[in-house]
mmCIF file with all atom_site columns, C-alpha atoms in Angstrom:
data_model
loop_
_atom_site.group_PDB
_atom_site.id
_atom_site.type_symbol
_atom_site.label_atom_id
_atom_site.label_alt_id
_atom_site.label_comp_id
_atom_site.label_asym_id
_atom_site.label_entity_id
_atom_site.label_seq_id
_atom_site.pdbx_PDB_ins_code
_atom_site.Cartn_x
_atom_site.Cartn_y
_atom_site.Cartn_z
_atom_site.occupancy
_atom_site.B_iso_or_equiv
_atom_site.pdbx_formal_charge
_atom_site.auth_seq_id
_atom_site.auth_comp_id
_atom_site.auth_asym_id
_atom_site.auth_atom_id
_atom_site.pdbx_PDB_model_num
ATOM 1   C CA . UNK W 1 1   ? -21.987 93.490 136.653 1.00 0.00 ? 6   UNK W CA 1
ATOM 2   C CA . UNK W 1 2   ? -19.271 91.677 138.554 1.00 0.00 ? 7   UNK W CA 1
ATOM 3   C CA . UNK W 1 3   ? -18.512 88.113 137.599 1.00 0.00 ? 8   UNK W CA 1
ATOM 4   C CA . UNK W 1 4   ? -18.247 85.629 140.429 1.00 0.00 ? 9   UNK W CA 1
ATOM 5   C CA . UNK W 1 5   ? -14.765 84.032 140.196 1.00 0.00 ? 10  UNK W CA 1
ATOM 6   C CA . UNK W 1 6   ? -16.138 80.831 141.609 1.00 0.00 ? 11  UNK W CA 1
ATOM 7   C CA . UNK W 1 7   ? -18.568 80.586 138.712 1.00 0.00 ? 12  UNK W CA 1
ATOM 8   C CA . UNK W 1 8   ? -15.941 81.107 136.048 1.00 0.00 ? 13  UNK W CA 1
ATOM 9   C CA . UNK W 1 9   ? -15.247 78.033 133.914 1.00 0.00 ? 14  UNK W CA 1
ATOM 10  C CA . UNK W 1 10  ? -12.068 76.170 134.711 1.00 0.00 ? 15  UNK W CA 1
ATOM 11  C CA . UNK W 1 11  ? -9.261  77.172 132.385 1.00 0.00 ? 16  UNK W CA 1
ATOM 12  C CA . UNK W 1 12  ? -8.040  74.607 129.898 1.00 0.00 ? 17  UNK W CA 1
ATOM 13  C CA . UNK W 1 13  ? -4.816  72.845 130.885 1.00 0.00 ? 18  UNK W CA 1
ATOM 14  C CA . UNK W 1 14  ? -1.769  74.635 129.532 1.00 0.00 ? 19  UNK W CA 1
ATOM 15  C CA . UNK W 1 15  ? 0.204   72.892 126.826 1.00 0.00 ? 20  UNK W CA 1
ATOM 16  C CA . UNK W 1 16  ? 3.914   72.403 127.283 1.00 0.00 ? 21  UNK W CA 1
ATOM 17  C CA . UNK W 1 17  ? 5.959   74.722 125.083 1.00 0.00 ? 22  UNK W CA 1
ATOM 18  C CA . UNK W 1 18  ? 7.156   73.225 121.839 1.00 0.00 ? 23  UNK W CA 1
ATOM 19  C CA . UNK W 1 19  ? 10.770  73.476 122.960 1.00 0.00 ? 24  UNK W CA 1
ATOM 20  C CA . UNK W 1 20  ? 10.052  71.120 125.837 1.00 0.00 ? 25  UNK W CA 1
ATOM 21  C CA . UNK W 1 21  ? 9.157   68.261 123.520 1.00 0.00 ? 26  UNK W CA 1
ATOM 22  C CA . UNK W 1 22  ? 11.278  65.164 123.959 1.00 0.00 ? 27  UNK W CA 1
ATOM 23  C CA . UNK W 1 23  ? 13.640  64.648 121.043 1.00 0.00 ? 28  UNK W CA 1
ATOM 24  C CA . UNK W 1 24  ? 12.915  61.349 119.371 1.00 0.00 ? 29  UNK W CA 1
ATOM 25  C CA . UNK W 1 25  ? 15.914  59.040 119.397 1.00 0.00 ? 30  UNK W CA 1
ATOM 26  C CA . UNK W 1 26  ? 15.076  57.468 116.043 1.00 0.00 ? 31  UNK W CA 1
ATOM 27  C CA . UNK W 1 27  ? 15.090  60.903 114.395 1.00 0.00 ? 32  UNK W CA 1
ATOM 28  C CA . UNK W 1 28  ? 18.433  61.751 115.987 1.00 0.00 ? 33  UNK W CA 1
ATOM 29  C CA . UNK W 1 29  ? 19.925  58.476 114.724 1.00 0.00 ? 34  UNK W CA 1
ATOM 30  C CA . UNK W 1 30  ? 18.538  59.070 111.234 1.00 0.00 ? 35  UNK W CA 1
ATOM 31  C CA . UNK W 1 31  ? 20.151  62.522 111.147 1.00 0.00 ? 36  UNK W CA 1
ATOM 32  C CA . UNK W 1 32  ? 23.495  61.166 112.331 1.00 0.00 ? 37  UNK W CA 1
ATOM 33  C CA . UNK W 1 33  ? 23.433  58.436 109.693 1.00 0.00 ? 38  UNK W CA 1
ATOM 34  C CA . UNK W 1 34  ? 22.578  61.048 107.074 1.00 0.00 ? 39  UNK W CA 1
ATOM 35  C CA . UNK W 1 35  ? 25.584  63.146 108.103 1.00 0.00 ? 40  UNK W CA 1
ATOM 36  C CA . UNK W 1 36  ? 27.977  60.253 107.489 1.00 0.00 ? 41  UNK W CA 1
ATOM 37  C CA . UNK W 1 37  ? 26.385  59.561 104.092 1.00 0.00 ? 42  UNK W CA 1
ATOM 38  C CA . UNK W 1 38  ? 26.392  63.247 103.142 1.00 0.00 ? 43  UNK W CA 1
ATOM 39  C CA . UNK W 1 39  ? 30.048  63.638 104.113 1.00 0.00 ? 44  UNK W CA 1
ATOM 40  C CA . UNK W 1 40  ? 30.985  60.660 101.975 1.00 0.00 ? 45  UNK W CA 1
ATOM 41  C CA . UNK W 1 41  ? 28.986  62.034 99.046  1.00 0.00 ? 46  UNK W CA 1
ATOM 42  C CA . UNK W 1 42  ? 29.877  65.744 99.014  1.00 0.00 ? 47  UNK W CA 1
ATOM 43  C CA . UNK W 1 43  ? 32.491  66.454 101.737 1.00 0.00 ? 48  UNK W CA 1
ATOM 44  C CA . UNK W 1 44  ? 32.280  68.841 104.656 1.00 0.00 ? 49  UNK W CA 1
ATOM 45  C CA . UNK W 1 45  ? 32.601  72.078 102.646 1.00 0.00 ? 50  UNK W CA 1
ATOM 46  C CA . UNK W 1 46  ? 29.573  71.302 100.450 1.00 0.00 ? 51  UNK W CA 1
ATOM 47  C CA . UNK W 1 47  ? 27.554  69.577 103.136 1.00 0.00 ? 52  UNK W CA 1
ATOM 48  C CA . UNK W 1 48  ? 24.462  71.521 104.213 1.00 0.00 ? 53  UNK W CA 1
ATOM 49  C CA . UNK W 1 49  ? 21.762  71.243 106.828 1.00 0.00 ? 54  UNK W CA 1
ATOM 50  C CA . UNK W 1 50  ? 19.229  71.109 103.984 1.00 0.00 ? 55  UNK W CA 1
ATOM 51  C CA . UNK W 1 51  ? 20.989  68.147 102.392 1.00 0.00 ? 56  UNK W CA 1
ATOM 52  C CA . UNK W 1 52  ? 21.267  66.325 105.703 1.00 0.00 ? 57  UNK W CA 1
ATOM 53  C CA . UNK W 1 53  ? 17.590  66.870 106.471 1.00 0.00 ? 58  UNK W CA 1
ATOM 54  C CA . UNK W 1 54  ? 16.549  65.710 103.020 1.00 0.00 ? 59  UNK W CA 1
ATOM 55  C CA . UNK W 1 55  ? 18.671  62.565 103.262 1.00 0.00 ? 60  UNK W CA 1
ATOM 56  C CA . UNK W 1 56  ? 17.336  61.825 106.767 1.00 0.00 ? 61  UNK W CA 1
ATOM 57  C CA . UNK W 1 57  ? 13.708  62.414 105.685 1.00 0.00 ? 62  UNK W CA 1
ATOM 58  C CA . UNK W 1 58  ? 13.114  65.151 108.263 1.00 0.00 ? 63  UNK W CA 1
ATOM 59  C CA . UNK W 1 59  ? 12.619  68.912 108.267 1.00 0.00 ? 64  UNK W CA 1
ATOM 60  C CA . UNK W 1 60  ? 15.490  71.354 108.825 1.00 0.00 ? 65  UNK W CA 1
ATOM 61  C CA . UNK W 1 61  ? 13.997  72.325 112.178 1.00 0.00 ? 66  UNK W CA 1
ATOM 62  C CA . UNK W 1 62  ? 14.520  68.766 113.423 1.00 0.00 ? 67  UNK W CA 1
ATOM 63  C CA . UNK W 1 63  ? 18.246  69.198 112.770 1.00 0.00 ? 68  UNK W CA 1
ATOM 64  C CA . UNK W 1 64  ? 18.513  72.704 114.225 1.00 0.00 ? 69  UNK W CA 1
ATOM 65  C CA . UNK W 1 65  ? 16.608  71.579 117.305 1.00 0.00 ? 70  UNK W CA 1
ATOM 66  C CA . UNK W 1 66  ? 19.542  69.298 118.081 1.00 0.00 ? 71  UNK W CA 1
ATOM 67  C CA . UNK W 1 67  ? 22.584  71.127 116.651 1.00 0.00 ? 72  UNK W CA 1
ATOM 68  C CA . UNK W 1 68  ? 23.089  74.801 115.813 1.00 0.00 ? 73  UNK W CA 1
ATOM 69  C CA . UNK W 1 69  ? 25.392  74.193 112.836 1.00 0.00 ? 74  UNK W CA 1
ATOM 70  C CA . UNK W 1 70  ? 26.824  71.448 110.653 1.00 0.00 ? 75  UNK W CA 1
ATOM 71  C CA . UNK W 1 71  ? 30.170  71.809 112.435 1.00 0.00 ? 76  UNK W CA 1
ATOM 72  C CA . UNK W 1 72  ? 28.593  71.138 115.833 1.00 0.00 ? 77  UNK W CA 1
ATOM 73  C CA . UNK W 1 73  ? 26.742  68.174 114.366 1.00 0.00 ? 78  UNK W CA 1
ATOM 74  C CA . UNK W 1 74  ? 29.922  66.612 112.974 1.00 0.00 ? 79  UNK W CA 1
ATOM 75  C CA . UNK W 1 75  ? 31.929  67.316 116.119 1.00 0.00 ? 80  UNK W CA 1
ATOM 76  C CA . UNK W 1 76  ? 29.210  65.681 118.183 1.00 0.00 ? 81  UNK W CA 1
ATOM 77  C CA . UNK W 1 77  ? 29.621  62.573 116.059 1.00 0.00 ? 82  UNK W CA 1
ATOM 78  C CA . UNK W 1 78  ? 33.381  62.705 116.451 1.00 0.00 ? 83  UNK W CA 1
ATOM 79  C CA . UNK W 1 79  ? 33.043  63.158 120.199 1.00 0.00 ? 84  UNK W CA 1
ATOM 80  C CA . UNK W 1 80  ? 31.025  59.957 120.408 1.00 0.00 ? 85  UNK W CA 1
ATOM 81  C CA . UNK W 1 81  ? 34.119  57.900 119.648 1.00 0.00 ? 86  UNK W CA 1
ATOM 82  C CA . UNK W 1 82  ? 36.832  60.167 121.065 1.00 0.00 ? 87  UNK W CA 1
ATOM 83  C CA . UNK W 1 83  ? 38.868  58.783 123.955 1.00 0.00 ? 88  UNK W CA 1
ATOM 84  C CA . UNK W 1 84  ? 38.177  61.696 126.298 1.00 0.00 ? 89  UNK W CA 1
ATOM 85  C CA . UNK W 1 85  ? 36.648  60.302 129.478 1.00 0.00 ? 90  UNK W CA 1
ATOM 86  C CA . UNK W 1 86  ? 38.199  56.847 129.129 1.00 0.00 ? 91  UNK W CA 1
ATOM 87  C CA . UNK W 1 87  ? 40.417  55.670 131.990 1.00 0.00 ? 92  UNK W CA 1
ATOM 88  C CA . UNK W 1 88  ? 44.132  56.287 131.559 1.00 0.00 ? 93  UNK W CA 1
ATOM 89  C CA . UNK W 1 89  ? 46.137  53.042 131.137 1.00 0.00 ? 94  UNK W CA 1
ATOM 90  C CA . UNK W 1 90  ? 47.813  52.013 134.395 1.00 0.00 ? 95  UNK W CA 1
ATOM 91  C CA . UNK W 1 91  ? 49.600  48.716 133.756 1.00 0.00 ? 96  UNK W CA 1
ATOM 92  C CA . UNK W 1 92  ? 52.680  49.483 135.851 1.00 0.00 ? 97  UNK W CA 1
ATOM 93  C CA . UNK W 1 93  ? 55.124  49.757 132.924 1.00 0.00 ? 98  UNK W CA 1
ATOM 94  C CA . UNK W 1 94  ? 55.761  52.175 130.079 1.00 0.00 ? 99  UNK W CA 1
ATOM 95  C CA . UNK W 1 95  ? 55.479  49.424 127.483 1.00 0.00 ? 100 UNK W CA 1
ATOM 96  C CA . UNK W 1 96  ? 52.209  48.177 128.956 1.00 0.00 ? 101 UNK W CA 1
ATOM 97  C CA . UNK W 1 97  ? 50.706  51.667 129.081 1.00 0.00 ? 102 UNK W CA 1
ATOM 98  C CA . UNK W 1 98  ? 51.735  52.485 125.510 1.00 0.00 ? 103 UNK W CA 1
ATOM 99  C CA . UNK W 1 99  ? 50.412  49.137 124.283 1.00 0.00 ? 104 UNK W CA 1
ATOM 100 C CA . UNK W 1 100 ? 47.082  49.781 126.036 1.00 0.00 ? 105 UNK W CA 1
ATOM 101 C CA . UNK W 1 101 ? 46.869  53.263 124.508 1.00 0.00 ? 106 UNK W CA 1
ATOM 102 C CA . UNK W 1 102 ? 47.489  51.814 121.043 1.00 0.00 ? 107 UNK W CA 1
ATOM 103 C CA . UNK W 1 103 ? 44.759  49.244 121.599 1.00 0.00 ? 108 UNK W CA 1
ATOM 104 C CA . UNK W 1 104 ? 42.279  51.994 122.462 1.00 0.00 ? 109 UNK W CA 1
ATOM 105 C CA . UNK W 1 105 ? 43.256  54.132 119.481 1.00 0.00 ? 110 UNK W CA 1
ATOM 106 C CA . UNK W 1 106 ? 43.167  51.198 117.068 1.00 0.00 ? 111 UNK W CA 1
ATOM 107 C CA . UNK W 1 107 ? 39.616  50.501 118.200 1.00 0.00 ? 112 UNK W CA 1
ATOM 108 C CA . UNK W 1 108 ? 38.645  54.160 117.775 1.00 0.00 ? 113 UNK W CA 1
ATOM 109 C CA . UNK W 1 109 ? 40.111  54.383 114.274 1.00 0.00 ? 114 UNK W CA 1
ATOM 110 C CA . UNK W 1 110 ? 38.309  51.204 113.201 1.00 0.00 ? 115 UNK W CA 1
ATOM 111 C CA . UNK W 1 111 ? 34.991  52.945 113.797 1.00 0.00 ? 116 UNK W CA 1
ATOM 112 C CA . UNK W 1 112 ? 33.262  53.565 110.420 1.00 0.00 ? 117 UNK W CA 1
ATOM 113 C CA . UNK W 1 113 ? 32.364  57.124 111.405 1.00 0.00 ? 118 UNK W CA 1
ATOM 114 C CA . UNK W 1 114 ? 36.013  57.856 112.190 1.00 0.00 ? 119 UNK W CA 1
ATOM 115 C CA . UNK W 1 115 ? 37.212  56.660 108.805 1.00 0.00 ? 120 UNK W CA 1
ATOM 116 C CA . UNK W 1 116 ? 34.503  58.669 107.050 1.00 0.00 ? 121 UNK W CA 1
ATOM 117 C CA . UNK W 1 117 ? 34.649  61.891 109.062 1.00 0.00 ? 122 UNK W CA 1
ATOM 118 C CA . UNK W 1 118 ? 38.143  62.504 110.430 1.00 0.00 ? 123 UNK W CA 1
ATOM 119 C CA . UNK W 1 119 ? 40.127  62.778 107.150 1.00 0.00 ? 124 UNK W CA 1
ATOM 120 C CA . UNK W 1 120 ? 37.661  65.281 105.706 1.00 0.00 ? 125 UNK W CA 1
ATOM 121 C CA . UNK W 1 121 ? 37.602  67.314 108.916 1.00 0.00 ? 126 UNK W CA 1
ATOM 122 C CA . UNK W 1 122 ? 41.396  67.520 108.959 1.00 0.00 ? 127 UNK W CA 1
ATOM 123 C CA . UNK W 1 123 ? 41.401  68.884 105.410 1.00 0.00 ? 128 UNK W CA 1
ATOM 124 C CA . UNK W 1 124 ? 38.870  71.551 106.408 1.00 0.00 ? 129 UNK W CA 1
ATOM 125 C CA . UNK W 1 125 ? 40.817  72.314 109.581 1.00 0.00 ? 130 UNK W CA 1
ATOM 126 C CA . UNK W 1 126 ? 43.832  73.287 107.473 1.00 0.00 ? 131 UNK W CA 1
ATOM 127 C CA . UNK W 1 127 ? 41.684  75.983 105.819 1.00 0.00 ? 132 UNK W CA 1
ATOM 128 C CA . UNK W 1 128 ? 39.516  77.197 108.675 1.00 0.00 ? 133 UNK W CA 1
ATOM 129 C CA . UNK W 1 129 ? 40.920  78.209 112.106 1.00 0.00 ? 134 UNK W CA 1
ATOM 130 C CA . UNK W 1 130 ? 37.521  77.787 113.790 1.00 0.00 ? 135 UNK W CA 1
ATOM 131 C CA . UNK W 1 131 ? 37.244  74.224 112.562 1.00 0.00 ? 136 UNK W CA 1
ATOM 132 C CA . UNK W 1 132 ? 40.881  73.574 113.497 1.00 0.00 ? 137 UNK W CA 1
ATOM 133 C CA . UNK W 1 133 ? 40.280  74.682 117.093 1.00 0.00 ? 138 UNK W CA 1
ATOM 134 C CA . UNK W 1 134 ? 37.102  72.620 117.364 1.00 0.00 ? 139 UNK W CA 1
ATOM 135 C CA . UNK W 1 135 ? 38.726  69.515 115.885 1.00 0.00 ? 140 UNK W CA 1
ATOM 136 C CA . UNK W 1 136 ? 41.710  69.794 118.224 1.00 0.00 ? 141 UNK W CA 1
ATOM 137 C CA . UNK W 1 137 ? 39.361  70.020 121.169 1.00 0.00 ? 142 UNK W CA 1
ATOM 138 C CA . UNK W 1 138 ? 37.250  67.066 120.073 1.00 0.00 ? 143 UNK W CA 1
ATOM 139 C CA . UNK W 1 139 ? 40.025  64.746 118.905 1.00 0.00 ? 144 UNK W CA 1
ATOM 140 C CA . UNK W 1 140 ? 43.190  65.591 120.791 1.00 0.00 ? 145 UNK W CA 1
ATOM 141 C CA . UNK W 1 141 ? 42.359  66.538 124.367 1.00 0.00 ? 146 UNK W CA 1
ATOM 142 C CA . UNK W 1 142 ? 41.694  62.979 125.520 1.00 0.00 ? 147 UNK W CA 1
ATOM 143 C CA . UNK W 1 143 ? 44.806  61.625 123.793 1.00 0.00 ? 148 UNK W CA 1
ATOM 144 C CA . UNK W 1 144 ? 46.965  64.406 125.248 1.00 0.00 ? 149 UNK W CA 1
ATOM 145 C CA . UNK W 1 145 ? 45.645  63.707 128.721 1.00 0.00 ? 150 UNK W CA 1
ATOM 146 C CA . UNK W 1 146 ? 46.512  60.026 128.374 1.00 0.00 ? 151 UNK W CA 1
ATOM 147 C CA . UNK W 1 147 ? 49.985  60.731 126.994 1.00 0.00 ? 152 UNK W CA 1
ATOM 148 C CA . UNK W 1 148 ? 50.710  63.208 129.792 1.00 0.00 ? 153 UNK W CA 1
ATOM 149 C CA . UNK W 1 149 ? 49.718  60.667 132.447 1.00 0.00 ? 154 UNK W CA 1
ATOM 150 C CA . UNK W 1 150 ? 51.647  57.805 130.812 1.00 0.00 ? 155 UNK W CA 1
ATOM 151 C CA . UNK W 1 151 ? 54.844  59.870 130.564 1.00 0.00 ? 156 UNK W CA 1
ATOM 152 C CA . UNK W 1 152 ? 54.486  61.268 134.103 1.00 0.00 ? 157 UNK W CA 1
ATOM 153 C CA . UNK W 1 153 ? 54.092  57.796 135.578 1.00 0.00 ? 158 UNK W CA 1
ATOM 154 C CA . UNK W 1 154 ? 57.045  56.473 133.560 1.00 0.00 ? 159 UNK W CA 1
ATOM 155 C CA . UNK W 1 155 ? 59.211  59.354 134.807 1.00 0.00 ? 160 UNK W CA 1
ATOM 156 C CA . UNK W 1 156 ? 58.157  58.618 138.389 1.00 0.00 ? 161 UNK W CA 1
ATOM 157 C CA . UNK W 1 157 ? 59.152  54.954 137.933 1.00 0.00 ? 162 UNK W CA 1
ATOM 158 C CA . UNK W 1 158 ? 62.518  55.942 136.452 1.00 0.00 ? 163 UNK W CA 1
ATOM 159 C CA . UNK W 1 159 ? 61.711  54.545 133.001 1.00 0.00 ? 164 UNK W CA 1
ATOM 160 C CA . UNK W 1 160 ? 61.945  57.974 131.346 1.00 0.00 ? 165 UNK W CA 1
ATOM 161 C CA . UNK W 1 161 ? 64.002  61.042 132.097 1.00 0.00 ? 166 UNK W CA 1
ATOM 162 C CA . UNK W 1 162 ? 62.345  64.141 133.557 1.00 0.00 ? 167 UNK W CA 1
ATOM 163 C CA . UNK W 1 163 ? 61.316  66.553 130.824 1.00 0.00 ? 168 UNK W CA 1
ATOM 164 C CA . UNK W 1 164 ? 60.258  63.855 128.355 1.00 0.00 ? 169 UNK W CA 1
ATOM 165 C CA . UNK W 1 165 ? 57.765  65.428 125.965 1.00 0.00 ? 170 UNK W CA 1
ATOM 166 C CA . UNK W 1 166 ? 54.286  63.788 126.095 1.00 0.00 ? 171 UNK W CA 1
ATOM 167 C CA . UNK W 1 167 ? 53.558  65.289 122.680 1.00 0.00 ? 172 UNK W CA 1
ATOM 168 C CA . UNK W 1 168 ? 56.468  63.357 121.208 1.00 0.00 ? 173 UNK W CA 1
ATOM 169 C CA . UNK W 1 169 ? 55.100  60.192 122.784 1.00 0.00 ? 174 UNK W CA 1
ATOM 170 C CA . UNK W 1 170 ? 51.718  60.809 121.165 1.00 0.00 ? 175 UNK W CA 1
ATOM 171 C CA . UNK W 1 171 ? 53.310  61.513 117.767 1.00 0.00 ? 176 UNK W CA 1
ATOM 172 C CA . UNK W 1 172 ? 55.371  58.331 117.895 1.00 0.00 ? 177 UNK W CA 1
ATOM 173 C CA . UNK W 1 173 ? 52.385  56.213 118.899 1.00 0.00 ? 178 UNK W CA 1
ATOM 174 C CA . UNK W 1 174 ? 49.441  57.612 116.954 1.00 0.00 ? 179 UNK W CA 1
ATOM 175 C CA . UNK W 1 175 ? 51.168  58.749 113.746 1.00 0.00 ? 180 UNK W CA 1
ATOM 176 C CA . UNK W 1 176 ? 51.981  55.270 112.376 1.00 0.00 ? 181 UNK W CA 1
ATOM 177 C CA . UNK W 1 177 ? 48.637  53.904 113.552 1.00 0.00 ? 182 UNK W CA 1
ATOM 178 C CA . UNK W 1 178 ? 46.670  56.673 111.822 1.00 0.00 ? 183 UNK W CA 1
ATOM 179 C CA . UNK W 1 179 ? 48.680  56.222 108.634 1.00 0.00 ? 184 UNK W CA 1
ATOM 180 C CA . UNK W 1 180 ? 48.060  52.480 108.541 1.00 0.00 ? 185 UNK W CA 1
ATOM 181 C CA . UNK W 1 181 ? 44.370  52.454 109.490 1.00 0.00 ? 186 UNK W CA 1
ATOM 182 C CA . UNK W 1 182 ? 43.002  55.667 107.988 1.00 0.00 ? 187 UNK W CA 1
ATOM 183 C CA . UNK W 1 183 ? 45.301  56.489 105.061 1.00 0.00 ? 188 UNK W CA 1
ATOM 184 C CA . UNK W 1 184 ? 46.557  53.121 103.803 1.00 0.00 ? 189 UNK W CA 1
ATOM 185 C CA . UNK W 1 185 ? 43.587  51.243 105.322 1.00 0.00 ? 190 UNK W CA 1
ATOM 186 C CA . UNK W 1 186 ? 45.479  48.074 106.143 1.00 0.00 ? 191 UNK W CA 1
ATOM 187 C CA . UNK W 1 187 ? 44.482  45.717 108.958 1.00 0.00 ? 192 UNK W CA 1
ATOM 188 C CA . UNK W 1 188 ? 46.272  46.079 112.283 1.00 0.00 ? 193 UNK W CA 1
ATOM 189 C CA . UNK W 1 189 ? 47.121  42.696 113.807 1.00 0.00 ? 194 UNK W CA 1
ATOM 190 C CA . UNK W 1 190 ? 48.070  42.329 117.441 1.00 0.00 ? 195 UNK W CA 1
ATOM 191 C CA . UNK W 1 191 ? 51.750  41.772 116.666 1.00 0.00 ? 196 UNK W CA 1
ATOM 192 C CA . UNK W 1 192 ? 51.852  45.121 114.839 1.00 0.00 ? 197 UNK W CA 1
ATOM 193 C CA . UNK W 1 193 ? 50.651  46.870 117.987 1.00 0.00 ? 198 UNK W CA 1
ATOM 194 C CA . UNK W 1 194 ? 53.227  44.930 120.032 1.00 0.00 ? 199 UNK W CA 1
ATOM 195 C CA . UNK W 1 195 ? 56.064  46.004 117.708 1.00 0.00 ? 200 UNK W CA 1
ATOM 196 C CA . UNK W 1 196 ? 54.826  49.589 117.551 1.00 0.00 ? 201 UNK W CA 1
ATOM 197 C CA . UNK W 1 197 ? 54.656  49.818 121.347 1.00 0.00 ? 202 UNK W CA 1
ATOM 198 C CA . UNK W 1 198 ? 58.258  48.594 121.585 1.00 0.00 ? 203 UNK W CA 1
ATOM 199 C CA . UNK W 1 199 ? 59.338  51.138 118.960 1.00 0.00 ? 204 UNK W CA 1
ATOM 200 C CA . UNK W 1 200 ? 57.610  53.966 120.832 1.00 0.00 ? 205 UNK W CA 1
ATOM 201 C CA . UNK W 1 201 ? 59.312  53.006 124.099 1.00 0.00 ? 206 UNK W CA 1
ATOM 202 C CA . UNK W 1 202 ? 62.687  52.777 122.363 1.00 0.00 ? 207 UNK W CA 1
ATOM 203 C CA . UNK W 1 203 ? 62.168  56.137 120.655 1.00 0.00 ? 208 UNK W CA 1
ATOM 204 C CA . UNK W 1 204 ? 61.217  57.874 123.884 1.00 0.00 ? 209 UNK W CA 1
ATOM 205 C CA . UNK W 1 205 ? 64.152  56.345 125.722 1.00 0.00 ? 210 UNK W CA 1
ATOM 206 C CA . UNK W 1 206 ? 66.622  57.496 123.068 1.00 0.00 ? 211 UNK W CA 1
ATOM 207 C CA . UNK W 1 207 ? 65.037  60.960 122.932 1.00 0.00 ? 212 UNK W CA 1
ATOM 208 C CA . UNK W 1 208 ? 65.046  61.301 126.713 1.00 0.00 ? 213 UNK W CA 1
ATOM 209 C CA . UNK W 1 209 ? 68.619  60.128 126.966 1.00 0.00 ? 214 UNK W CA 1
#
């Protein structure tokens, strides 16, 4: 007996696959907060997806649905306050550009996630080449881009000699700032940034000359 297709019952509406579910923002924020707390408690090496999930009050699948490893999770947090994508300073002078860069970096390093995550990641990066490559990509690319542009513009204006090393500029600017804010954890007043910007300009001028 042949069944009439027209008489067949309408099929039930298909459910969307589980992977298409919208990720809840409150769960994502809870996981990110748990990562910061877990890092402070046990460090990156001992941190686990299980511990993060337990601290966030979610299942492990909720974490893996968003990040494939603890390294990707931490780097995603770091990327949230990295300077990559920010406009390059364009004040019209080397001092002004360096001072603007320092202002941006001081703001970044004041972020509580930065102070909790970056030092531990740098320790792990010294032991693990994969982590080192990932950290360099997440933390340094934006800063290098800014330094390259600042030095190039200063050379074009005649403020610096051709061949000035942008990496040296970044070392002179960010090294003291990182030491003061992340290692020593002292406040950074505006006059400190003014003096540091002048020192960076003087150092680059002497080096270039």
